[in-house]
């Protein structure tokens, strides 16, 4: 999305191969570069041995990532701050430059226990297992590691329409609600009041993660390097 007159973009013309982490990103490059592009996913953990239902009976919503502008936490915190009618608790794990700013701006939410800022957590699985829904408001992502962690823990997802093309991870009304930024709380409230749908979406998130685990990044990297080595 940068201007095409920058060194990063121009260097792609001299590359033998270009890698992206998600197949949907390939279409964002000019057509004449796409033949050079190889999709190699991130390394991820093994899936759970079998489906394990998270705490869907709770009213807790988790978010995970650095406290920085990219993660766009304020879009949902502002909505929660302006409306006391939403029966939910937001749990955010992570630390970063905006930590003190968020603690001050949303001190009323923290005081009322509607928001908990955990800072960095040692056990991500344990943190995620306490919630019924995972929410992602980011402005952009590379490989969405926090989202993948949530899928592994079988959480239903509420996510911005900015990520609607990431169908390997989320599909609207399958394992996620993909919404406009101003509809995050309405979507969360709808899901929390529909436990049957939450359970269905939770099981679909587990399936999504198992599908992601079919990739073999080690082999993909090996084949890429081997192919280009013998082309010279």
XYZ file of N, CA and C in Angstrom:
696
model
N 0.816 -1.210 0.000
C 0.000 0.000 0.000
C 0.853 1.265 0.000
N 2.171 1.085 0.083
C 3.055 2.231 -0.008
C 3.131 2.718 -1.447
N 3.693 3.886 -1.635
C 3.992 4.355 -2.988
C 4.908 3.351 -3.668
N 4.665 3.120 -4.957
C 5.481 2.142 -5.678
C 6.872 2.673 -5.984
N 7.111 3.931 -5.691
C 8.438 4.500 -5.915
C 9.232 4.495 -4.610
N 9.444 3.290 -4.070
C 10.295 3.140 -2.892
C 11.196 1.930 -3.091
N 12.319 1.902 -2.402
C 13.326 0.861 -2.622
C 12.796 -0.528 -2.307
N 11.940 -0.612 -1.283
C 11.384 -1.918 -0.937
C 10.615 -2.533 -2.088
N 9.771 -1.729 -2.705
C 8.974 -2.238 -3.827
C 9.857 -2.545 -5.031
N 10.772 -1.637 -5.365
C 11.615 -1.827 -6.542
C 12.521 -3.051 -6.407
N 12.921 -3.376 -5.177
C 13.789 -4.538 -4.974
C 13.101 -5.845 -5.353
N 11.755 -5.875 -5.316
C 11.029 -7.101 -5.650
C 11.295 -7.544 -7.088
N 11.583 -6.595 -7.975
C 11.831 -6.932 -9.380
C 13.134 -7.719 -9.543
N 14.045 -7.602 -8.566
C 15.330 -8.287 -8.651
C 15.352 -9.580 -7.849
N 14.238 -9.879 -7.187
C 14.183 -11.076 -6.342
C 13.954 -12.327 -7.178
N 14.584 -13.419 -6.767
C 14.311 -14.716 -7.388
C 13.024 -15.310 -6.836
N 12.735 -14.986 -5.583
C 11.512 -15.492 -4.951
C 11.050 -14.510 -3.899
N 9.750 -14.451 -3.708
C 9.129 -13.597 -2.693
C 8.242 -14.495 -1.846
N 8.326 -14.370 -0.539
C 7.458 -15.188 0.314
C 6.435 -14.319 1.032
N 5.238 -14.849 1.166
C 4.200 -14.241 1.988
C 3.700 -15.304 2.954
N 3.117 -14.865 4.064
C 2.712 -15.800 5.111
C 1.292 -16.334 4.948
N 0.484 -15.637 4.167
C -0.923 -15.999 4.014
C -1.285 -15.932 2.537
N -1.991 -16.929 2.041
C -2.300 -17.012 0.611
C -3.075 -15.792 0.113
N -3.938 -15.225 0.956
C -4.738 -14.069 0.532
C -3.876 -12.860 0.204
N -2.672 -12.789 0.778
C -1.801 -11.638 0.532
C -1.221 -11.635 -0.876
N -1.175 -12.785 -1.500
C -0.555 -12.889 -2.829
C -1.248 -11.972 -3.831
N -2.549 -11.852 -3.722
C -3.316 -11.035 -4.674
C -3.109 -9.537 -4.487
N -2.433 -9.148 -3.414
C -2.185 -7.731 -3.174
C -0.956 -7.228 -3.940
N -0.242 -8.147 -4.580
C 0.944 -7.771 -5.350
C 0.584 -7.638 -6.827
N 1.345 -6.844 -7.586
C 1.098 -6.736 -9.035
C 1.152 -8.108 -9.693
N 0.318 -8.282 -10.699
C 0.181 -9.591 -11.346
C 1.517 -10.131 -11.847
N 2.359 -9.269 -12.387
C 3.612 -9.733 -12.976
C 4.644 -10.155 -11.919
N 4.355 -9.904 -10.638
C 5.226 -10.400 -9.572
C 4.691 -11.689 -8.943
N 3.440 -11.994 -9.205
C 2.813 -13.109 -8.492
C 3.438 -14.462 -8.815
N 4.039 -14.579 -9.988
C 4.669 -15.860 -10.349
C 5.892 -16.146 -9.457
N 6.443 -15.124 -8.830
C 7.604 -15.284 -7.950
C 7.214 -15.559 -6.503
N 5.928 -15.457 -6.218
C 5.492 -15.469 -4.827
C 5.171 -16.887 -4.350
N 5.705 -17.228 -3.192
C 5.454 -18.517 -2.554
C 4.831 -18.257 -1.190
N 3.813 -19.042 -0.864
C 3.132 -18.905 0.423
C 3.750 -19.880 1.410
N 4.317 -19.348 2.480
C 4.888 -20.186 3.536
C 4.329 -19.702 4.868
N 3.515 -20.537 5.476
C 2.875 -20.171 6.744
C 3.881 -20.126 7.887
N 3.484 -19.479 8.974
C 4.293 -19.498 10.195
C 4.291 -20.888 10.818
N 5.301 -21.142 11.634
C 5.299 -22.343 12.462
C 4.297 -22.135 13.594
N 3.448 -23.117 13.834
C 2.449 -23.014 14.900
C 2.460 -24.279 15.745
N 1.836 -24.189 16.915
C 1.803 -25.320 17.834
C 0.946 -26.461 17.282
N 1.186 -27.646 17.805
C 0.324 -28.771 17.497
C -1.093 -28.483 18.010
N -2.120 -28.977 17.326
C -3.493 -28.747 17.825
C -3.741 -29.514 19.110
N -4.783 -29.121 19.829
C -5.207 -29.902 20.976
C -5.530 -31.314 20.524
N -5.343 -32.278 21.409
C -5.572 -33.676 21.052
C -7.001 -33.896 20.559
N -7.943 -33.199 21.177
C -9.335 -33.239 20.737
C -9.991 -31.918 21.110
N -11.153 -31.687 20.561
C -11.874 -30.442 20.847
C -12.111 -30.298 22.343
N -11.827 -29.089 22.862
C -12.076 -28.787 24.272
C -12.868 -27.501 24.362
N -14.054 -27.584 24.901
C -14.935 -26.420 24.962
C -14.361 -25.364 25.905
N -14.195 -24.133 25.414
C -13.752 -23.049 26.303
C -14.896 -22.638 27.227
N -14.701 -21.579 27.984
C -15.696 -21.166 28.980
C -16.786 -20.331 28.312
N -17.598 -20.992 27.504
C -18.620 -20.304 26.729
C -19.747 -19.751 27.594
N -19.846 -20.237 28.827
C -20.912 -19.763 29.713
C -20.583 -18.405 30.330
N -19.342 -17.956 30.169
C -18.940 -16.690 30.773
C -19.350 -15.517 29.885
N -19.137 -14.317 30.386
C -19.380 -13.107 29.587
C -18.053 -12.389 29.310
N -16.970 -13.171 29.289
C -15.633 -12.610 29.126
C -15.163 -12.686 27.674
N -14.556 -11.602 27.243
C -14.037 -11.486 25.870
C -12.548 -11.192 25.980
N -11.734 -11.970 25.282
C -10.289 -11.793 25.385
C -9.721 -11.120 24.144
N -8.623 -10.391 24.365
C -7.835 -9.804 23.295
C -6.372 -10.000 23.679
N -5.515 -10.091 22.666
C -4.129 -10.471 22.932
C -3.209 -9.744 21.964
N -2.177 -9.085 22.498
C -1.217 -8.425 21.621
C -0.606 -7.193 22.279
N 0.375 -6.618 21.628
C 1.037 -5.421 22.158
C 0.048 -4.274 22.311
N 0.263 -3.499 23.348
C -0.554 -2.302 23.553
C 0.042 -1.181 22.710
N -0.364 -1.163 21.453
C 0.181 -0.194 20.497
C -0.920 0.217 19.526
N -0.650 1.242 18.744
C -1.671 1.800 17.851
C -2.156 0.779 16.832
N -1.277 -0.085 16.360
C -1.651 -1.078 15.344
C -2.820 -1.950 15.795
N -2.848 -2.296 17.070
C -3.875 -3.219 17.567
C -5.245 -2.552 17.705
N -5.278 -1.210 17.725
C -6.539 -0.475 17.614
C -7.522 -0.787 18.749
N -7.001 -0.981 19.949
C -7.864 -1.339 21.078
C -8.903 -0.267 21.386
N -8.566 0.966 21.139
C -9.467 2.051 21.538
C -10.812 1.985 20.843
N -10.871 1.387 19.658
C -12.129 1.337 18.906
C -13.202 0.584 19.697
N -12.802 -0.456 20.420
C -13.781 -1.196 21.224
C -13.877 -0.635 22.646
N -12.758 -0.148 23.174
C -12.786 0.412 24.527
C -13.621 1.679 24.594
N -13.566 2.494 23.564
C -14.397 3.700 23.529
C -15.881 3.343 23.531
N -16.239 2.316 22.755
C -17.641 1.882 22.700
C -18.088 1.373 24.070
N -17.232 0.606 24.717
C -17.570 0.066 26.042
C -17.655 1.175 27.086
N -16.800 2.158 26.946
C -16.751 3.264 27.898
C -17.998 4.140 27.836
N -18.598 4.221 26.656
C -19.745 5.104 26.448
C -21.079 4.438 26.750
N -21.046 3.137 26.981
C -22.313 2.433 27.150
C -22.203 1.406 28.268
N -23.009 1.573 29.279
C -22.997 0.655 30.424
C -23.950 -0.518 30.260
N -24.626 -0.577 29.118
C -25.651 -1.617 28.931
C -25.081 -2.954 28.483
N -23.812 -2.955 28.095
C -23.222 -4.200 27.599
C -22.726 -5.043 28.766
N -23.302 -6.226 28.909
C -22.950 -7.129 29.999
C -21.786 -8.017 29.554
N -20.591 -7.475 29.614
C -19.401 -8.212 29.200
C -18.192 -7.679 29.947
N -17.165 -8.516 30.033
C -15.895 -8.117 30.627
C -14.794 -8.352 29.596
N -13.967 -7.349 29.406
C -12.912 -7.407 28.408
C -11.576 -7.674 29.093
N -10.887 -8.723 28.628
C -9.590 -9.114 29.173
C -8.537 -8.903 28.091
N -7.521 -8.093 28.379
C -6.477 -7.825 27.387
C -5.123 -8.223 27.968
N -4.416 -9.108 27.256
C -3.075 -9.523 27.653
C -2.065 -8.910 26.702
N -1.025 -8.326 27.264
C 0.009 -7.710 26.439
C 0.506 -6.436 27.099
N 1.648 -5.969 26.629
C 2.226 -4.744 27.164
C 2.766 -3.930 25.995
N 3.033 -2.664 26.227
C 3.551 -1.848 25.138
C 3.521 -0.375 25.464
N 3.803 0.431 24.459
C 3.944 1.877 24.633
C 2.684 2.563 25.170
N 1.522 1.982 24.869
C 0.269 2.635 25.269
C -0.262 2.152 26.619
N 0.523 1.387 27.340
C 0.043 0.800 28.596
C -0.469 1.853 29.567
N 0.354 2.818 29.914
C -0.056 3.849 30.884
C -1.189 4.711 30.351
N -1.146 4.992 29.056
C -2.205 5.801 28.432
C -3.559 5.107 28.545
N -3.600 3.807 28.248
C -4.859 3.067 28.310
C -5.346 2.935 29.751
N -4.417 2.732 30.672
C -4.811 2.614 32.081
C -5.449 3.911 32.575
N -4.920 5.032 32.120
C -5.468 6.318 32.556
C -6.791 6.628 31.855
N -6.832 6.457 30.539
C -8.031 6.820 29.785
C -9.226 5.971 30.189
N -8.982 4.694 30.500
C -10.096 3.780 30.786
C -10.083 3.340 32.248
N -9.673 4.242 33.132
C -9.587 3.906 34.547
C -10.961 3.562 35.136
N -12.023 4.165 34.595
C -13.367 3.841 35.093
C -13.776 2.422 34.721
N -13.406 1.988 33.528
C -13.692 0.609 33.120
C -12.917 -0.373 33.988
N -11.668 -0.036 34.287
C -10.845 -0.909 35.122
C -11.404 -0.958 36.543
N -11.797 0.198 37.064
C -12.335 0.272 38.432
C -13.614 -0.534 38.571
N -14.427 -0.547 37.527
C -15.699 -1.283 37.560
C -15.545 -2.745 37.158
N -14.304 -3.167 36.898
C -13.985 -4.561 36.520
C -14.543 -4.963 35.161
N -14.912 -3.963 34.352
C -15.357 -4.270 32.988
C -14.168 -4.428 32.048
N -13.002 -3.990 32.484
C -11.768 -4.124 31.718
C -10.650 -4.557 32.658
N -9.902 -5.580 32.228
C -8.712 -6.010 32.965
C -7.530 -6.036 32.006
N -6.493 -5.275 32.339
C -5.253 -5.264 31.564
C -4.244 -6.141 32.301
N -3.952 -7.302 31.730
C -3.125 -8.297 32.409
C -1.630 -8.044 32.251
N -1.242 -7.219 31.276
C 0.170 -7.150 30.947
C 0.582 -8.431 30.242
N 1.869 -8.698 30.189
C 2.334 -9.931 29.565
C 1.941 -11.136 30.418
N 1.518 -12.207 29.762
C 1.122 -13.420 30.484
C 2.039 -14.574 30.084
N 2.324 -15.431 31.026
C 3.201 -16.581 30.773
C 2.463 -17.695 30.035
N 1.209 -17.907 30.415
C 0.449 -19.025 29.861
C -0.704 -18.481 29.022
N -0.469 -18.357 27.707
C -1.480 -17.802 26.811
C -2.710 -18.703 26.753
N -2.488 -20.011 26.729
C -3.613 -20.952 26.659
C -4.548 -20.772 27.853
N -3.974 -20.646 29.033
C -4.782 -20.464 30.247
C -5.551 -19.153 30.182
N -4.889 -18.103 29.724
C -5.548 -16.798 29.611
C -6.749 -16.880 28.671
N -6.565 -17.465 27.500
C -7.639 -17.540 26.508
C -8.773 -18.448 26.963
N -8.446 -19.485 27.708
C -9.467 -20.461 28.115
C -10.494 -19.878 29.080
N -10.202 -18.694 29.640
C -11.133 -18.067 30.585
C -12.282 -17.345 29.893
N -12.212 -17.208 28.574
C -13.184 -16.368 27.871
C -14.107 -17.172 26.964
N -15.160 -16.494 26.510
C -16.133 -17.111 25.609
C -15.899 -16.709 24.156
N -15.221 -15.572 23.942
C -15.044 -15.005 22.599
C -13.660 -14.379 22.516
N -13.071 -14.427 21.333
C -11.844 -13.680 21.073
C -12.165 -12.566 20.082
N -11.685 -11.363 20.360
C -11.962 -10.205 19.508
C -10.656 -9.655 18.948
N -10.642 -9.315 17.645
C -9.456 -8.727 17.031
C -9.836 -7.473 16.260
N -9.243 -6.343 16.667
C -9.593 -5.039 16.117
C -8.457 -4.416 15.309
N -7.385 -5.154 15.081
C -6.152 -4.597 14.496
C -6.397 -3.843 13.196
N -5.531 -2.867 12.955
C -5.562 -2.130 11.686
C -4.932 -2.958 10.569
N -3.943 -3.759 10.915
C -3.322 -4.673 9.953
C -2.598 -5.753 10.734
N -2.283 -6.844 10.046
C -1.497 -7.928 10.628
C -0.643 -8.545 9.526
N 0.440 -9.203 9.923
C 1.177 -10.052 8.995
C 0.528 -11.421 9.084
N 1.191 -12.337 9.729
C 0.542 -13.599 10.085
C -0.111 -13.371 11.442
N -1.422 -13.528 11.548
C -2.131 -13.134 12.778
C -1.954 -14.146 13.907
N -0.782 -14.094 14.564
C -0.437 -15.099 15.567
C -1.431 -15.161 16.723
N -1.882 -13.999 17.195
C -2.813 -14.012 18.325
C -4.141 -14.661 17.931
N -4.579 -14.399 16.714
C -5.804 -15.027 16.214
C -5.638 -16.539 16.141
N -4.482 -16.977 15.681
C -4.205 -18.410 15.574
C -4.222 -19.065 16.956
N -3.651 -18.371 17.953
C -3.693 -18.892 19.325
C -5.139 -19.071 19.798
N -5.994 -18.115 19.445
C -7.401 -18.190 19.849
C -8.113 -19.346 19.155
N -7.805 -19.557 17.880
C -8.402 -20.683 17.167
C -7.989 -22.006 17.801
N -6.733 -22.076 18.199
C -6.245 -23.309 18.831
C -7.028 -23.620 20.101
N -7.427 -22.586 20.825
C -8.193 -22.779 22.053
C -9.696 -22.812 21.790
N -10.075 -22.947 20.519
C -11.462 -23.196 20.124
C -12.402 -22.021 20.404
N -11.884 -20.807 20.321
C -12.723 -19.653 20.617
C -13.452 -19.132 19.377
N -14.733 -18.808 19.501
C -15.424 -18.044 18.456
C -14.761 -16.684 18.321
N -14.828 -16.100 17.130
C -14.090 -14.879 16.841
C -15.037 -13.754 16.437
N -14.753 -12.546 16.913
C -15.358 -11.324 16.383
C -14.209 -10.478 15.854
N -14.280 -10.118 14.569
C -13.114 -9.526 13.913
C -13.539 -8.465 12.902
N -12.640 -7.550 12.643
C -12.921 -6.454 11.711
C -13.013 -6.945 10.272
N -13.816 -6.246 9.475
C -13.940 -6.562 8.058
C -12.636 -6.382 7.289
N -11.660 -5.737 7.908
C -10.345 -5.625 7.267
C -9.735 -6.985 6.994
N -10.215 -8.016 7.698
C -9.635 -9.354 7.581
C -10.577 -10.357 6.927
N -11.561 -9.872 6.196
C -12.555 -10.767 5.602
C -11.962 -11.706 4.574
N -10.805 -11.355 3.989
C -10.193 -12.216 2.977
C -9.400 -13.364 3.590
N -9.204 -13.352 4.882
C -8.409 -14.404 5.525
C -9.285 -15.610 5.846
N -9.811 -16.223 4.803
C -10.792 -17.295 4.975
C -10.201 -18.578 5.549
N -8.872 -18.726 5.519
C -8.262 -19.878 6.181
C -8.399 -19.773 7.692
N -8.630 -18.560 8.182
C -8.708 -18.317 9.619
C -10.128 -18.031 10.091
N -10.842 -17.204 9.347
C -12.184 -16.791 9.766
C -13.153 -16.785 8.591
N -14.375 -17.216 8.855
C -15.469 -17.120 7.885
C -16.701 -16.616 8.620
N -17.347 -15.646 8.012
C -18.504 -15.026 8.644
C -19.614 -16.040 8.882
N -20.101 -16.069 10.110
C -21.186 -16.949 10.556
C -20.812 -18.428 10.472
N -19.530 -18.718 10.320
C -19.039 -20.094 10.435
C -18.316 -20.218 11.780
N -17.166 -19.593 11.884
C -16.494 -19.549 13.194
C -16.296 -18.121 13.694
N -16.853 -17.160 12.944
C -16.621 -15.761 13.298
C -17.790 -14.876 12.884
N -17.847 -13.708 13.504
C -18.654 -12.605 12.996
C -17.678 -11.548 12.517
N -17.751 -11.214 11.237
C -16.849 -10.247 10.619
C -17.636 -8.953 10.450
N -17.221 -7.903 11.166
C -18.094 -6.739 11.329
C -17.370 -5.423 11.052
N -18.168 -4.368 10.869
C -17.622 -3.011 10.826
C -17.128 -2.622 12.213
N -16.203 -1.692 12.276
C -15.612 -1.315 13.558
C -16.636 -0.823 14.575
N -17.688 -0.194 14.118
C -18.659 0.343 15.074
C -19.669 -0.704 15.546
N -19.493 -1.952 15.114
C -20.444 -2.996 15.492
C -19.838 -4.081 16.374
N -18.650 -3.849 16.907
C -17.999 -4.886 17.709
C -18.840 -5.293 18.909
N -19.302 -4.336 19.680
C -20.030 -4.680 20.902
C -21.382 -5.315 20.617
N -22.053 -4.854 19.579
C -23.338 -5.467 19.206
C -23.140 -6.927 18.811
N -22.075 -7.202 18.053
C -21.797 -8.570 17.630
C -21.461 -9.453 18.829
N -20.663 -8.932 19.742
C -20.289 -9.689 20.938
C -21.517 -9.991 21.794
N -22.361 -8.980 21.990
C -23.570 -9.171 22.786
C -24.482 -10.214 22.160
N -24.606 -10.159 20.849
C -25.430 -11.141 20.138
C -24.926 -12.557 20.373
N -23.620 -12.744 20.280
C -23.068 -14.084 20.470
C -23.194 -14.551 21.914
N -22.919 -13.659 22.856
C -23.005 -14.052 24.265
C -24.412 -14.474 24.665
N -25.403 -13.962 23.961
C -26.799 -14.318 24.265
C -27.263 -15.547 23.492
N -26.390 -16.090 22.663
C -26.758 -17.244 21.828
C -25.730 -18.353 22.030
N -25.869 -19.085 23.116
C -24.874 -20.092 23.489
C -24.817 -21.249 22.492
N -25.921 -21.538 21.856
C -25.927 -22.615 20.863
C -25.040 -22.246 19.676
N -25.150 -21.000 19.222
C -24.318 -20.529 18.123
C -22.860 -20.444 18.558
N -22.616 -20.006 19.785
C -21.250 -19.949 20.307
C -20.589 -21.319 20.255
N -21.319 -22.336 20.660
C -20.770 -23.693 20.661
C -20.458 -24.160 19.248
N -21.364 -23.892 18.318
C -21.143 -24.271 16.924
C -19.900 -23.586 16.375
N -19.768 -22.287 16.625
C -18.628 -21.531 16.111
C -17.333 -21.962 16.789
N -17.411 -22.322 18.054
C -16.245 -22.808 18.772
C -15.689 -24.076 18.117
N -16.567 -24.993 17.771
C -16.135 -26.233 17.117
C -15.555 -25.961 15.731
N -16.096 -24.965 15.047
C -15.572 -24.607 13.727
C -14.184 -23.975 13.836
N -13.937 -23.220 14.910
C -12.602 -22.653 15.118
C -11.569 -23.760 15.323
N -11.960 -24.798 16.047
C -11.067 -25.949 16.223
C -10.741 -26.588 14.874
N -11.733 -26.724 14.015
C -11.506 -27.287 12.682
C -10.574 -26.401 11.856
N -10.756 -25.083 11.974
C -9.893 -24.145 11.251
C -8.434 -24.345 11.669
N -8.219 -24.489 12.966
C -6.848 -24.646 13.443
C -6.248 -25.954 12.950
N -7.014 -27.007 12.996
C -6.521 -28.296 12.505
C -6.150 -28.203 11.026
N -6.931 -27.458 10.261
C -6.623 -27.273 8.838
C -5.307 -26.500 8.676
N -5.110 -25.454 9.470
C -3.874 -24.680 9.401
C -2.657 -25.554 9.702
N -2.834 -26.528 10.569
C -1.723 -27.397 10.966
C -1.310 -28.367 9.860
N -2.079 -28.441 8.799
C -1.695 -29.320 7.692
C -0.492 -28.788 6.917
N -0.235 -27.500 7.022
C 0.901 -26.928 6.305
C 2.206 -27.408 6.951
N 3.275 -27.386 6.159
C 4.583 -27.835 6.637
C 5.619 -26.779 6.274
N 5.765 -25.736 7.106
C 6.679 -24.639 6.766
C 8.119 -25.091 6.546
N 8.579 -26.071 7.322
C 9.956 -26.552 7.148
C 10.174 -27.094 5.744
N 9.252 -27.915 5.295
C 9.361 -28.493 3.957
C 9.210 -27.419 2.884
N 8.317 -26.482 3.103
C 8.114 -25.403 2.129
C 9.380 -24.561 1.975
N 10.023 -24.228 3.100
C 11.279 -23.466 3.030
C 12.374 -24.276 2.336
N 12.451 -25.554 2.659
C 13.462 -26.420 2.044
C 13.285 -26.472 0.532
N 12.053 -26.693 0.094
C 11.781 -26.780 -1.340
C 12.061 -25.466 -2.049
N 11.725 -24.351 -1.397
C 11.965 -23.044 -1.999
C 13.460 -22.789 -2.198
N 14.247 -23.032 -1.147
C 15.693 -22.807 -1.232
C 16.335 -23.765 -2.229
N 15.925 -25.037 -2.205
C 16.485 -26.034 -3.115
C 16.175 -25.697 -4.557
N 14.946 -25.297 -4.842
C 14.542 -24.964 -6.213
C 15.337 -23.787 -6.762
N 15.474 -22.725 -5.945
C 16.184 -21.538 -6.412
C 17.685 -21.751 -6.481
N 18.207 -22.650 -5.638
C 19.644 -22.947 -5.677
C 20.032 -23.565 -7.009
N 19.212 -24.509 -7.501
C 19.550 -25.206 -8.734
C 19.118 -24.457 -9.985
N 18.442 -23.298 -9.785
C 18.083 -22.476 -10.921
C 19.218 -21.514 -11.305
N 20.312 -21.534 -10.544
C 21.426 -20.592 -10.798
C 22.662 -21.358 -11.202
